[in-house]
Tab-separated table of C-alpha atoms and ligand atoms in Angstrom:
chain	number	residue	atom	x	y	z
A	1	MET	CA	35.840	-5.220	-11.674
A	2	SER	CA	33.124	-4.019	-9.244
A	3	GLU	CA	30.062	-6.194	-8.791
A	4	ASN	CA	28.052	-3.480	-10.549
A	5	ARG	CA	30.162	-3.906	-13.687
A	6	ARG	CA	29.372	-7.639	-13.806
A	7	PRO	CA	25.600	-7.326	-14.065
A	8	TYR	CA	25.023	-10.653	-15.663
A	9	LEU	CA	24.656	-12.982	-12.671
A	10	ASP	CA	21.031	-13.641	-11.769
A	11	ASP	CA	20.240	-12.410	-8.248
A	12	SER	CA	16.631	-13.650	-7.851
A	13	LEU	CA	17.832	-15.772	-4.942
A	14	GLY	CA	19.359	-12.690	-3.300
A	15	LEU	CA	15.966	-10.955	-3.456
A	16	ALA	CA	14.159	-14.030	-2.102
A	17	VAL	CA	16.578	-14.342	0.821
A	18	GLN	CA	17.232	-10.685	1.677
A	19	GLY	CA	13.816	-9.118	0.980
A	20	TYR	CA	13.795	-5.377	1.672
A	21	SER	CA	17.564	-5.273	2.248
A	22	TRP	CA	18.347	-6.729	-1.164
A	23	LEU	CA	18.501	-3.524	-3.256
A	24	PRO	CA	20.017	-1.394	-0.436
A	25	GLY	CA	22.710	-4.087	-0.065
A	26	ARG	CA	23.406	-3.969	-3.800
A	27	TRP	CA	23.726	-0.162	-3.557
A	28	ARG	CA	26.320	-0.479	-0.815
A	29	ARG	CA	28.332	-2.903	-2.923
A	30	ALA	CA	27.927	-0.757	-6.049
A	31	GLY	CA	29.875	2.049	-4.319
A	32	THR	CA	29.443	5.379	-6.059
A	33	ALA	CA	27.562	4.055	-9.105
A	34	SER	CA	24.312	5.894	-9.916
A	35	ALA	CA	22.380	2.682	-10.553
A	36	VAL	CA	22.457	-0.945	-9.459
A	37	GLN	CA	23.066	-3.331	-12.347
A	38	THR	CA	21.837	-6.895	-11.883
A	39	ARG	CA	19.584	-9.606	-13.295
A	40	LEU	CA	16.226	-10.910	-11.995
A	41	MET	CA	14.323	-13.946	-13.262
A	42	GLY	CA	16.767	-14.124	-16.143
A	43	ARG	CA	16.175	-10.511	-17.247
A	44	ARG	CA	18.558	-7.552	-16.979
A	45	ALA	CA	17.476	-5.295	-14.121
A	46	VAL	CA	18.600	-1.818	-13.133
A	47	GLY	CA	17.834	-0.305	-9.706
A	48	LEU	CA	17.369	3.451	-9.284
A	49	ARG	CA	16.575	5.730	-6.377
A	50	GLY	CA	16.232	9.408	-5.427
A	51	PRO	CA	13.721	12.110	-6.449
A	52	GLU	CA	15.295	12.643	-9.874
A	53	ALA	CA	15.247	8.911	-10.519
A	54	VAL	CA	11.542	8.970	-9.581
A	55	ARG	CA	10.901	11.517	-12.356
A	56	PHE	CA	12.960	9.445	-14.809
A	57	PHE	CA	11.079	6.265	-13.866
A	58	TYR	CA	7.592	7.797	-14.159
A	59	ASP	CA	8.263	9.205	-17.646
A	60	GLU	CA	6.244	7.017	-20.039
A	61	ALA	CA	8.867	7.606	-22.717
A	62	HIS	CA	11.271	5.658	-20.456
A	63	VAL	CA	9.342	2.942	-18.653
A	64	ARG	CA	6.250	0.928	-19.555
A	65	ARG	CA	4.200	-1.459	-17.450
A	66	HIS	CA	2.769	-3.787	-20.080
A	67	GLY	CA	4.520	-7.137	-19.746
A	68	ALA	CA	6.405	-6.006	-16.629
A	69	ILE	CA	4.385	-7.593	-13.862
A	70	PRO	CA	5.210	-11.258	-13.216
A	71	GLU	CA	2.243	-13.638	-13.392
A	72	PRO	CA	2.507	-14.669	-9.699
A	73	VAL	CA	1.941	-11.013	-8.745
A	74	GLN	CA	-1.005	-10.626	-11.143
A	75	GLY	CA	-2.491	-13.931	-9.965
A	76	THR	CA	-2.554	-12.703	-6.356
A	77	LEU	CA	-2.085	-8.991	-5.669
A	78	PHE	CA	-3.358	-7.163	-8.762
A	79	GLY	CA	-5.470	-9.505	-10.890
A	80	HIS	CA	-5.087	-10.018	-14.645
A	81	SER	CA	-5.658	-7.063	-17.042
A	82	ALA	CA	-5.684	-4.681	-14.063
A	83	ILE	CA	-4.825	-0.983	-14.320
A	84	GLN	CA	-1.292	-1.772	-13.100
A	85	THR	CA	-0.570	-3.489	-16.459
A	86	LEU	CA	-1.817	-0.686	-18.744
A	87	ASP	CA	0.009	2.175	-20.483
A	88	GLY	CA	-0.939	5.367	-22.373
A	89	LEU	CA	-4.565	6.209	-23.104
A	90	ASP	CA	-5.988	2.926	-21.782
A	91	HIS	CA	-4.224	3.573	-18.482
A	92	ARG	CA	-5.371	7.165	-18.177
A	93	ASN	CA	-8.973	6.282	-18.986
A	94	ARG	CA	-9.061	3.635	-16.231
A	95	LYS	CA	-7.151	5.899	-13.860
A	96	MET	CA	-9.779	8.634	-14.122
A	97	MET	CA	-12.358	6.184	-12.813
A	98	PHE	CA	-10.297	5.744	-9.619
A	99	LEU	CA	-9.292	9.370	-9.220
A	100	SER	CA	-12.824	10.737	-9.642
A	101	VAL	CA	-13.808	9.130	-6.357
A	102	LEU	CA	-10.519	8.720	-4.474
A	103	LYS	CA	-9.504	12.388	-4.837
A	104	ASP	CA	-12.931	13.644	-3.760
A	105	ALA	CA	-12.463	14.968	-0.183
A	106	ARG	CA	-16.137	14.401	0.630
A	107	GLN	CA	-15.926	10.730	-0.364
A	108	VAL	CA	-12.619	10.240	1.468
A	109	GLY	CA	-14.111	11.888	4.568
A	110	ARG	CA	-17.165	9.623	4.511
A	111	LEU	CA	-14.976	6.522	4.414
A	112	ALA	CA	-12.709	7.722	7.251
A	113	GLN	CA	-15.704	8.715	9.346
A	114	ARG	CA	-17.366	5.328	8.925
A	115	ALA	CA	-14.132	3.489	9.732
A	116	GLY	CA	-13.831	5.596	12.910
A	117	GLU	CA	-17.389	4.752	13.984
A	118	LEU	CA	-16.912	1.051	13.335
A	119	TRP	CA	-13.595	1.100	15.221
A	120	ASP	CA	-15.338	2.651	18.269
A	121	GLU	CA	-18.041	-0.010	18.101
A	122	ALA	CA	-15.497	-2.828	17.820
A	123	ALA	CA	-13.300	-1.382	20.592
A	124	GLU	CA	-16.112	-1.818	23.127
A	125	ASP	CA	-16.107	-5.511	22.310
A	126	TRP	CA	-12.275	-5.694	22.600
A	127	THR	CA	-12.539	-4.684	26.265
A	128	ARG	CA	-14.620	-7.805	26.915
A	129	ARG	CA	-12.048	-10.180	25.422
A	130	PRO	CA	-8.857	-11.402	27.140
A	131	GLN	CA	-6.778	-10.087	24.232
A	132	VAL	CA	-7.084	-9.110	20.569
A	133	VAL	CA	-4.788	-9.134	17.533
A	134	LEU	CA	-4.573	-5.562	16.234
A	135	PHE	CA	-3.894	-6.586	12.620
A	136	ASP	CA	-6.966	-8.859	12.417
A	137	GLU	CA	-9.256	-6.426	14.214
A	138	SER	CA	-8.309	-3.424	12.109
A	139	ALA	CA	-8.650	-5.497	8.915
A	140	ARG	CA	-12.213	-6.403	9.935
A	141	VAL	CA	-13.101	-2.802	10.812
A	142	ILE	CA	-11.745	-1.508	7.495
A	143	THR	CA	-13.349	-4.335	5.482
A	144	ARG	CA	-16.763	-3.416	6.888
A	145	ALA	CA	-16.183	0.297	6.330
A	146	VAL	CA	-14.872	0.065	2.779
A	147	CYS	CA	-17.491	-2.417	1.549
A	148	GLU	CA	-20.323	-0.326	2.969
A	149	TRP	CA	-18.781	2.868	1.532
A	150	ALA	CA	-18.176	1.292	-1.885
A	151	GLY	CA	-21.785	0.043	-2.074
A	152	VAL	CA	-20.767	-3.623	-1.849
A	153	PRO	CA	-23.243	-5.590	0.289
A	154	LEU	CA	-21.498	-7.667	2.974
A	155	ALA	CA	-23.393	-9.686	5.588
A	156	ALA	CA	-22.068	-9.474	9.160
A	157	ALA	CA	-21.445	-13.223	9.095
A	158	ASP	CA	-19.109	-12.820	6.090
A	159	VAL	CA	-16.876	-10.058	7.484
A	160	THR	CA	-14.189	-12.251	9.082
A	161	ARG	CA	-13.834	-14.541	6.061
A	162	THR	CA	-13.777	-11.622	3.610
A	163	ALA	CA	-11.191	-9.688	5.648
A	164	ALA	CA	-9.038	-12.837	5.744
A	165	ASP	CA	-9.283	-13.212	1.939
A	166	LEU	CA	-8.500	-9.532	1.304
A	167	THR	CA	-5.413	-9.555	3.512
A	168	ALA	CA	-4.323	-12.902	2.026
A	169	LEU	CA	-4.164	-11.271	-1.438
A	170	VAL	CA	-1.527	-8.858	-0.163
A	171	ASP	CA	0.250	-11.307	2.103
A	172	GLY	CA	0.964	-13.890	-0.578
A	173	PHE	CA	2.200	-12.034	-3.662
A	174	ALA	CA	5.940	-12.193	-2.999
A	175	THR	CA	6.421	-15.846	-2.071
A	176	LEU	CA	5.821	-19.132	-3.839
A	177	GLY	CA	5.047	-21.038	-0.615
A	178	PRO	CA	1.675	-21.751	1.083
A	179	ARG	CA	0.909	-18.022	1.534
A	180	HIS	CA	0.988	-17.673	-2.245
A	181	TRP	CA	-1.491	-20.483	-2.871
A	182	ARG	CA	-3.796	-19.119	-0.175
A	183	ALA	CA	-3.685	-15.766	-2.016
A	184	ARG	CA	-4.526	-17.373	-5.381
A	185	ARG	CA	-7.539	-19.168	-3.912
A	186	ALA	CA	-8.625	-15.934	-2.189
A	187	ARG	CA	-8.387	-14.070	-5.510
A	188	GLY	CA	-10.574	-16.666	-7.219
A	189	ARG	CA	-13.235	-16.316	-4.511
A	190	CYS	CA	-13.126	-12.504	-4.421
A	191	GLU	CA	-13.255	-12.093	-8.199
A	192	ARG	CA	-16.209	-14.513	-8.529
A	193	TRP	CA	-18.063	-12.699	-5.730
A	194	LEU	CA	-17.561	-9.246	-7.253
A	195	ALA	CA	-18.082	-10.299	-10.895
A	196	ASP	CA	-21.478	-11.762	-9.881
A	197	LEU	CA	-22.290	-8.514	-8.081
A	198	ILE	CA	-21.413	-6.420	-11.168
A	199	GLN	CA	-23.645	-8.697	-13.255
A	200	GLN	CA	-26.515	-8.280	-10.785
A	201	VAL	CA	-26.125	-4.496	-10.929
A	202	ARG	CA	-26.188	-4.571	-14.711
A	203	ASP	CA	-29.237	-6.867	-14.687
A	204	GLY	CA	-31.034	-4.539	-12.283
A	205	ALA	CA	-31.225	-7.213	-9.553
A	206	VAL	CA	-29.060	-5.090	-7.218
A	207	THR	CA	-29.115	-1.291	-7.029
A	208	ALA	CA	-25.695	0.306	-6.664
A	209	PRO	CA	-25.934	3.519	-4.575
A	210	ALA	CA	-25.487	6.551	-6.870
A	211	ASP	CA	-21.830	7.610	-7.191
A	212	SER	CA	-20.604	4.645	-5.153
A	213	VAL	CA	-17.486	2.838	-6.354
A	214	LEU	CA	-19.698	-0.108	-7.320
A	215	ASP	CA	-21.877	2.166	-9.463
A	216	LEU	CA	-18.850	3.800	-11.065
A	217	VAL	CA	-17.080	0.538	-11.918
A	218	ALA	CA	-20.244	-1.174	-13.195
A	219	ARG	CA	-20.850	1.733	-15.620
A	220	HIS	CA	-17.229	2.279	-16.676
A	221	THR	CA	-16.500	2.251	-20.416
A	222	GLU	CA	-13.138	1.360	-21.960
A	223	THR	CA	-11.404	3.488	-24.624
A	224	ASP	CA	-13.243	1.526	-27.359
A	225	GLY	CA	-16.555	2.798	-25.933
A	226	ARG	CA	-17.623	-0.621	-24.627
A	227	LEU	CA	-18.716	-1.383	-21.078
A	228	ILE	CA	-15.793	-2.813	-19.133
A	229	GLU	CA	-15.945	-6.617	-19.173
A	230	ARG	CA	-17.407	-7.828	-15.845
A	231	LYS	CA	-14.373	-9.851	-14.737
A	232	ARG	CA	-12.153	-6.814	-15.330
A	233	ALA	CA	-14.688	-4.696	-13.457
A	234	ALA	CA	-14.390	-7.129	-10.534
A	235	VAL	CA	-10.582	-6.830	-10.659
A	236	GLU	CA	-10.812	-3.025	-10.463
A	237	LEU	CA	-13.455	-3.047	-7.720
A	238	LEU	CA	-11.090	-5.284	-5.808
A	239	ASN	CA	-8.334	-2.772	-6.620
A	240	VAL	CA	-10.155	-0.328	-4.330
A	241	ILE	CA	-11.288	-2.688	-1.575
A	242	ARG	CA	-8.126	-4.783	-1.223
A	243	PRO	CA	-5.576	-1.960	-0.792
A	244	THR	CA	-7.893	-0.088	1.570
A	245	VAL	CA	-7.934	-3.130	3.844
A	246	ALA	CA	-4.132	-3.232	3.491
A	247	VAL	CA	-4.029	-0.045	5.579
A	248	SER	CA	-4.295	-2.497	8.513
A	249	TRP	CA	-0.576	-3.204	7.930
A	250	TYR	CA	0.133	0.408	8.834
A	251	VAL	CA	-2.282	0.282	11.783
A	252	SER	CA	-0.254	-2.666	13.120
A	253	PHE	CA	2.967	-0.715	12.560
A	254	ALA	CA	1.343	2.136	14.508
A	255	GLY	CA	0.770	-0.275	17.413
A	256	HIS	CA	4.417	-1.296	17.189
A	257	ALA	CA	5.600	2.350	17.076
A	258	LEU	CA	3.459	3.442	20.048
A	259	HIS	CA	4.876	0.560	22.076
A	260	ARG	CA	8.500	1.241	21.105
A	261	TRP	CA	8.310	5.051	21.298
A	262	PRO	CA	5.512	5.868	23.784
A	263	GLN	CA	6.599	9.530	23.871
A	264	HIS	CA	4.625	10.034	20.628
A	265	ARG	CA	1.365	8.880	22.160
A	266	GLN	CA	0.249	11.879	24.156
A	267	ARG	CA	-0.205	14.247	21.218
A	268	LEU	CA	-2.301	11.625	19.456
A	269	GLN	CA	-4.410	11.093	22.570
A	270	ALA	CA	-4.993	14.843	22.674
A	271	GLY	CA	-6.419	14.611	19.142
A	272	ASP	CA	-3.631	16.755	17.621
A	273	ARG	CA	-4.504	16.430	13.941
A	274	GLU	CA	-1.271	17.827	12.540
A	275	TRP	CA	0.650	15.350	14.665
A	276	ALA	CA	-1.615	12.500	13.512
A	277	VAL	CA	-0.858	13.329	9.864
A	278	ALA	CA	2.883	13.651	10.562
A	279	PHE	CA	2.757	10.327	12.435
A	280	ALA	CA	1.014	8.700	9.445
A	281	HIS	CA	3.679	10.010	7.052
A	282	GLU	CA	6.461	8.732	9.291
A	283	LEU	CA	4.798	5.297	9.484
A	284	ARG	CA	4.772	5.227	5.675
A	285	ARG	CA	8.446	6.254	5.498
A	286	PHE	CA	9.929	4.239	8.329
A	287	TYR	CA	8.202	0.865	8.042
A	288	PRO	CA	8.681	-1.467	5.064
A	289	PHE	CA	5.737	-2.172	2.755
A	290	ALA	CA	6.260	-2.172	-1.041
A	291	PRO	CA	10.025	-2.816	-1.437
A	292	PHE	CA	10.191	-1.391	-4.962
A	293	VAL	CA	8.067	-0.785	-8.060
A	294	GLY	CA	9.148	-1.951	-11.489
A	295	GLY	CA	8.596	-1.529	-15.222
A	296	LEU	CA	10.410	-2.250	-18.497
A	297	ALA	CA	12.709	0.135	-20.400
A	298	VAL	CA	10.821	1.278	-23.507
A	299	ARG	CA	14.098	1.693	-25.471
A	300	ASP	CA	17.839	1.933	-24.825
A	301	LEU	CA	18.197	4.491	-22.038
A	302	SER	CA	20.970	6.186	-20.182
A	303	TRP	CA	20.700	7.231	-16.521
A	304	ARG	CA	23.616	9.330	-15.246
A	305	GLY	CA	26.008	7.478	-17.479
A	306	GLU	CA	24.600	4.008	-16.699
A	307	HIS	CA	23.296	2.092	-19.700
A	308	ILE	CA	19.791	0.612	-19.474
A	309	PRO	CA	19.132	-1.664	-22.472
A	310	ALA	CA	15.660	-1.732	-24.087
A	311	GLY	CA	13.470	-4.317	-22.340
A	312	ALA	CA	15.499	-4.303	-19.101
A	313	MET	CA	13.605	-4.216	-15.843
A	314	VAL	CA	13.802	-0.812	-14.164
A	315	LEU	CA	13.300	-0.967	-10.392
A	316	LEU	CA	12.602	2.049	-8.214
A	317	ASP	CA	13.986	1.258	-4.760
A	318	ILE	CA	11.300	2.530	-2.361
A	319	TYR	CA	12.704	1.043	0.845
A	320	GLY	CA	16.229	2.238	0.004
A	321	GLN	CA	15.023	5.748	-0.844
A	322	HIS	CA	13.138	5.989	2.472
A	323	HIS	CA	16.301	5.163	4.420
A	324	ASP	CA	18.767	7.206	2.409
A	325	PRO	CA	20.574	9.608	4.807
A	326	ALA	CA	21.010	12.079	1.947
A	327	LEU	CA	17.222	12.584	1.992
A	328	TRP	CA	16.333	11.821	5.627
A	329	PRO	CA	18.714	12.814	8.424
A	330	ASP	CA	19.079	9.924	10.880
A	331	PRO	CA	16.823	7.713	8.728
A	332	TYR	CA	16.531	4.861	11.248
A	333	ARG	CA	15.048	7.163	13.909
A	334	PHE	CA	11.228	7.136	14.051
A	335	ASP	CA	10.477	10.853	14.149
A	336	PRO	CA	7.046	12.162	13.075
A	337	GLY	CA	8.398	15.669	13.746
A	338	ARG	CA	10.168	15.584	10.380
A	339	PHE	CA	6.757	15.970	8.722
A	340	LEU	CA	5.202	18.438	11.157
A	341	ASP	CA	3.655	21.365	9.257
A	342	LYS	CA	5.490	20.173	6.162
A	343	ALA	CA	3.971	17.745	3.680
A	344	PRO	CA	6.711	15.638	2.073
A	345	GLY	CA	8.095	16.463	-1.372
A	346	ARG	CA	6.172	14.730	-4.160
A	347	ASP	CA	9.058	12.515	-5.210
A	348	GLU	CA	10.784	12.135	-1.821
A	349	LEU	CA	8.248	10.082	0.144
A	350	ILE	CA	7.065	7.377	-2.236
A	351	PRO	CA	5.528	4.443	-0.287
A	352	GLN	CA	2.666	4.451	-2.785
A	353	GLY	CA	4.715	5.345	-5.850
A	354	GLY	CA	5.939	8.729	-7.119
A	355	GLY	CA	5.200	11.305	-9.807
A	356	ASP	CA	1.742	12.661	-10.597
A	357	PRO	CA	-1.085	10.156	-10.029
A	358	HIS	CA	-3.056	11.665	-12.940
A	359	ALA	CA	-0.270	11.121	-15.435
A	360	GLY	CA	1.373	7.930	-14.163
A	361	HIS	CA	0.931	4.887	-11.982
A	362	ARG	CA	1.261	6.620	-8.601
A	363	CYS	CA	-1.310	5.185	-6.184
A	364	PRO	CA	-4.656	7.030	-6.303
A	365	GLY	CA	-5.368	5.898	-2.733
A	366	GLU	CA	-2.965	8.095	-0.758
A	367	ASP	CA	-5.669	10.466	0.499
A	368	VAL	CA	-7.700	7.473	1.680
A	369	THR	CA	-4.637	5.918	3.315
A	370	LEU	CA	-3.777	9.126	5.171
A	371	ALA	CA	-7.371	9.823	6.216
A	372	LEU	CA	-7.867	6.299	7.553
A	373	LEU	CA	-4.519	6.244	9.303
A	374	ALA	CA	-4.851	9.622	10.988
A	375	THR	CA	-8.389	8.751	12.085
A	376	LEU	CA	-7.438	5.335	13.452
A	377	VAL	CA	-4.083	6.161	15.095
A	378	ILE	CA	-5.793	8.769	17.283
A	379	ARG	CA	-8.236	6.087	18.367
A	380	LEU	CA	-5.501	3.530	18.872
A	381	ALA	CA	-3.578	5.967	21.089
A	382	ARG	CA	-6.716	6.624	23.136
A	383	LEU	CA	-7.370	2.939	23.837
A	384	ASP	CA	-6.424	1.872	27.317
A	385	PHE	CA	-4.281	-1.142	26.450
A	386	GLU	CA	-1.341	-3.245	27.569
A	387	VAL	CA	1.070	-5.023	25.277
A	388	PRO	CA	1.593	-8.517	26.726
A	389	GLN	CA	4.833	-10.465	26.201
A	390	GLN	CA	5.036	-11.372	22.485
A	391	ASP	CA	7.381	-11.472	19.503
A	392	LEU	CA	7.158	-8.037	17.850
A	393	THR	CA	10.129	-8.692	15.555
A	394	ILE	CA	9.735	-7.350	12.021
A	395	SER	CA	11.758	-9.448	9.604
A	396	LEU	CA	13.030	-7.548	6.567
A	397	ARG	CA	13.252	-10.887	4.780
A	398	ARG	CA	9.466	-11.282	4.731
A	399	ILE	CA	7.603	-9.316	2.046
A	400	PRO	CA	5.222	-7.808	3.061
A	401	ALA	CA	6.721	-7.235	6.511
A	402	LEU	CA	4.585	-7.365	9.642
A	403	PRO	CA	5.373	-7.676	13.373
A	404	ARG	CA	5.553	-11.437	13.929
A	405	SER	CA	2.804	-11.453	16.601
A	406	ARG	CA	0.656	-9.099	14.464
A	407	VAL	CA	0.483	-6.958	17.650
A	408	VAL	CA	-1.484	-8.515	20.471
A	409	LEU	CA	-3.227	-6.051	22.814
A	410	ARG	CA	-5.028	-6.426	26.146
A	411	VAL	CA	-7.661	-3.704	26.011
A	412	ALA	CA	-8.966	-2.476	29.368
A	413	GLY	CA	-10.990	0.505	28.168
A	414	SER	CA	-12.129	2.438	25.120
A	415	ALA	CA	-13.758	5.809	24.489
A	416	ARG	CA	-15.672	7.170	21.534
A	417	SER	CA	-13.707	9.797	19.615
A	418	GLU	CA	-16.126	12.027	17.710
A	419	ASP	CA	-13.599	14.841	17.498
A	420	ALA	CA	-11.028	12.774	15.651
A	421	VAL	CA	-13.295	11.685	12.826
A	422	ASP	CA	-12.207	14.114	10.125
A	423	ALA	CA	-8.587	14.241	11.183
A	424	VAL	CA	-7.102	14.751	7.759
A	425	LEU	CA	-9.622	16.012	5.328
A	426	HIS	CA	-7.232	18.784	4.467
A	427	ALA	CA	-4.050	16.730	4.569
A	428	THR	CA	-2.268	16.283	1.295
A	429	PRO	CA	-0.034	13.317	0.542
A	430	TYR	CA	2.692	15.643	-0.795
A	431	ARG	CA	3.349	19.333	-1.363
B	501	LIG	C1	-1.579	0.394	2.505
B	501	LIG	C2	-1.632	1.475	1.797
B	501	LIG	C3	-1.199	1.473	0.362
B	501	LIG	C4	0.038	1.229	-0.160
B	501	LIG	C5	1.333	0.893	0.581
B	501	LIG	C6	-0.086	1.361	-1.593
B	501	LIG	C7	0.977	1.240	-2.463
B	501	LIG	C8	0.856	1.352	-3.840
B	501	LIG	C9	1.944	1.248	-4.768
B	501	LIG	C10	3.406	1.037	-4.388
B	501	LIG	C11	1.427	1.365	-5.999
B	501	LIG	C12	2.190	1.235	-7.324
B	501	LIG	C13	2.709	2.534	-7.854
B	501	LIG	C14	3.400	2.289	-9.186
B	501	LIG	O1	3.186	1.255	-9.815
B	501	LIG	O2	4.180	3.125	-9.621
B	501	LIG	C15	0.009	1.518	-5.875
B	501	LIG	C16	-0.870	1.617	-6.931
B	501	LIG	C17	-2.236	1.588	-6.800
B	501	LIG	N1	-2.947	1.698	-5.624
B	501	LIG	FE1	-2.177	1.824	-3.768
B	501	LIG	N2	-1.372	1.663	-1.909
B	501	LIG	C18	-2.093	1.736	-0.747
B	501	LIG	C19	-3.407	2.076	-0.600
B	501	LIG	C20	-4.294	2.180	-1.651
B	501	LIG	C21	-5.693	2.489	-1.511
B	501	LIG	C22	-6.358	2.861	-0.193
B	501	LIG	C23	-6.240	2.414	-2.761
B	501	LIG	C24	-7.650	2.629	-3.211
B	501	LIG	C25	-8.629	2.977	-2.400
B	501	LIG	C26	-5.169	2.050	-3.679
B	501	LIG	C27	-5.330	1.825	-5.025
B	501	LIG	C28	-4.287	1.669	-5.914
B	501	LIG	C29	-4.456	1.508	-7.352
B	501	LIG	C30	-5.777	1.416	-8.100
B	501	LIG	C31	-3.166	1.468	-7.901
B	501	LIG	C32	-2.783	1.330	-9.383
B	501	LIG	C33	-2.515	2.714	-9.953
B	501	LIG	C34	-2.033	2.707	-11.379
B	501	LIG	O3	-1.530	1.666	-11.842
B	501	LIG	O4	-2.159	3.740	-12.039
B	501	LIG	N3	-4.012	1.938	-2.976
B	501	LIG	N4	-0.332	1.535	-4.546
């Protein structure tokens, strides 16, 4: 009997040891089966991939989120009672709050522009230092930009500590070791900080700039007509700030890619916007970030002849889908050209989830991610830097993955890049 027909052995250890390669490895062993059958944390789990599977997964009649997210992930990455745990009307009502600002091109442009200006400012300082760590520097630049943009006051002296806390939240969700406990402590600090801020806004002690994210979250009402509880408001405010700072993972991958494949650098240096967007898409396809997304089967389901019992975990294999040769010719070649003049299909490139963000859980922050990335990769390419000897290995066993050295640069010169500021205001995450 094939391994796929004996789905009852728990494979949590396999996931812990193999990381991003775990589901792809199960696919290989499952042969021609249309789903991977296994068990995680004692629960039946079924892995799916491919654009049709994306549509199946994002159908609320098939998969729900309530009860699906393990506590260690809520206690670090998402927060408790966050939008990621909601379904139906409650979900859509919260989602509108995010989409109203994150799908507004003017707002997205303002954030990208500010991040570009702060990068230029920081880059002058990088030239005066023997070397800098790209991951840490970009996290600080984006932390300053997103807090200012969101209307969240942040003193200059607090930037480094706050950036460290925000990246810790992402870094520690998929392990139970020291990184996890650092993330839990960081979440406690961040939620207290932002819950106090929401209270001060409501008391009139702090004025939230009109239409800022802070203003929007502080005034948000739940489906029962009541003002969102302040701790939940803090969780959702953090749900904008934290993932925006996580774009520094992709900035570090960009540093890695420019070092490995320097032939892609010239078009970025020239400020070629279409190339910058294509480069950003290829970063999101090629490099590992979220390994999969998961929910629970609402009822007994059948997917291409494979049984999915009610309550089973349904996993959408993001990393596997992005390296499936049936979708991406030569998938292990880093080739921005595959996206040139062609936005990816909605359910083909899914680093931030699939489906329609208005109807389901797809990330509302893709426009922000693309705008920041295209703006910053042009600047990165224009820096005059050397990459000293270091360990740039990216282990697929570590979730989230990152080059081991976090990309150390020796920066000899920088230039201001006014022309690259609005690189992607018209870029769409998918066609
Ligand atoms: C590093 C870049 C990012 C990555 C890799 C990423 C990835 C993801 C993924 C995989 C999901 C889950 C989709 C699902 O459950 O089906 C998600 C959801 C979400 N993301 Fe992002 N994201 C990024 C940037 C952003 C940004 C910039 C924002 C906000 C400014 C954001 C806000 C959110 C929110 C609020 C959700 C929950 C949506 C919902 O449950 O309906 N993300 N993201």
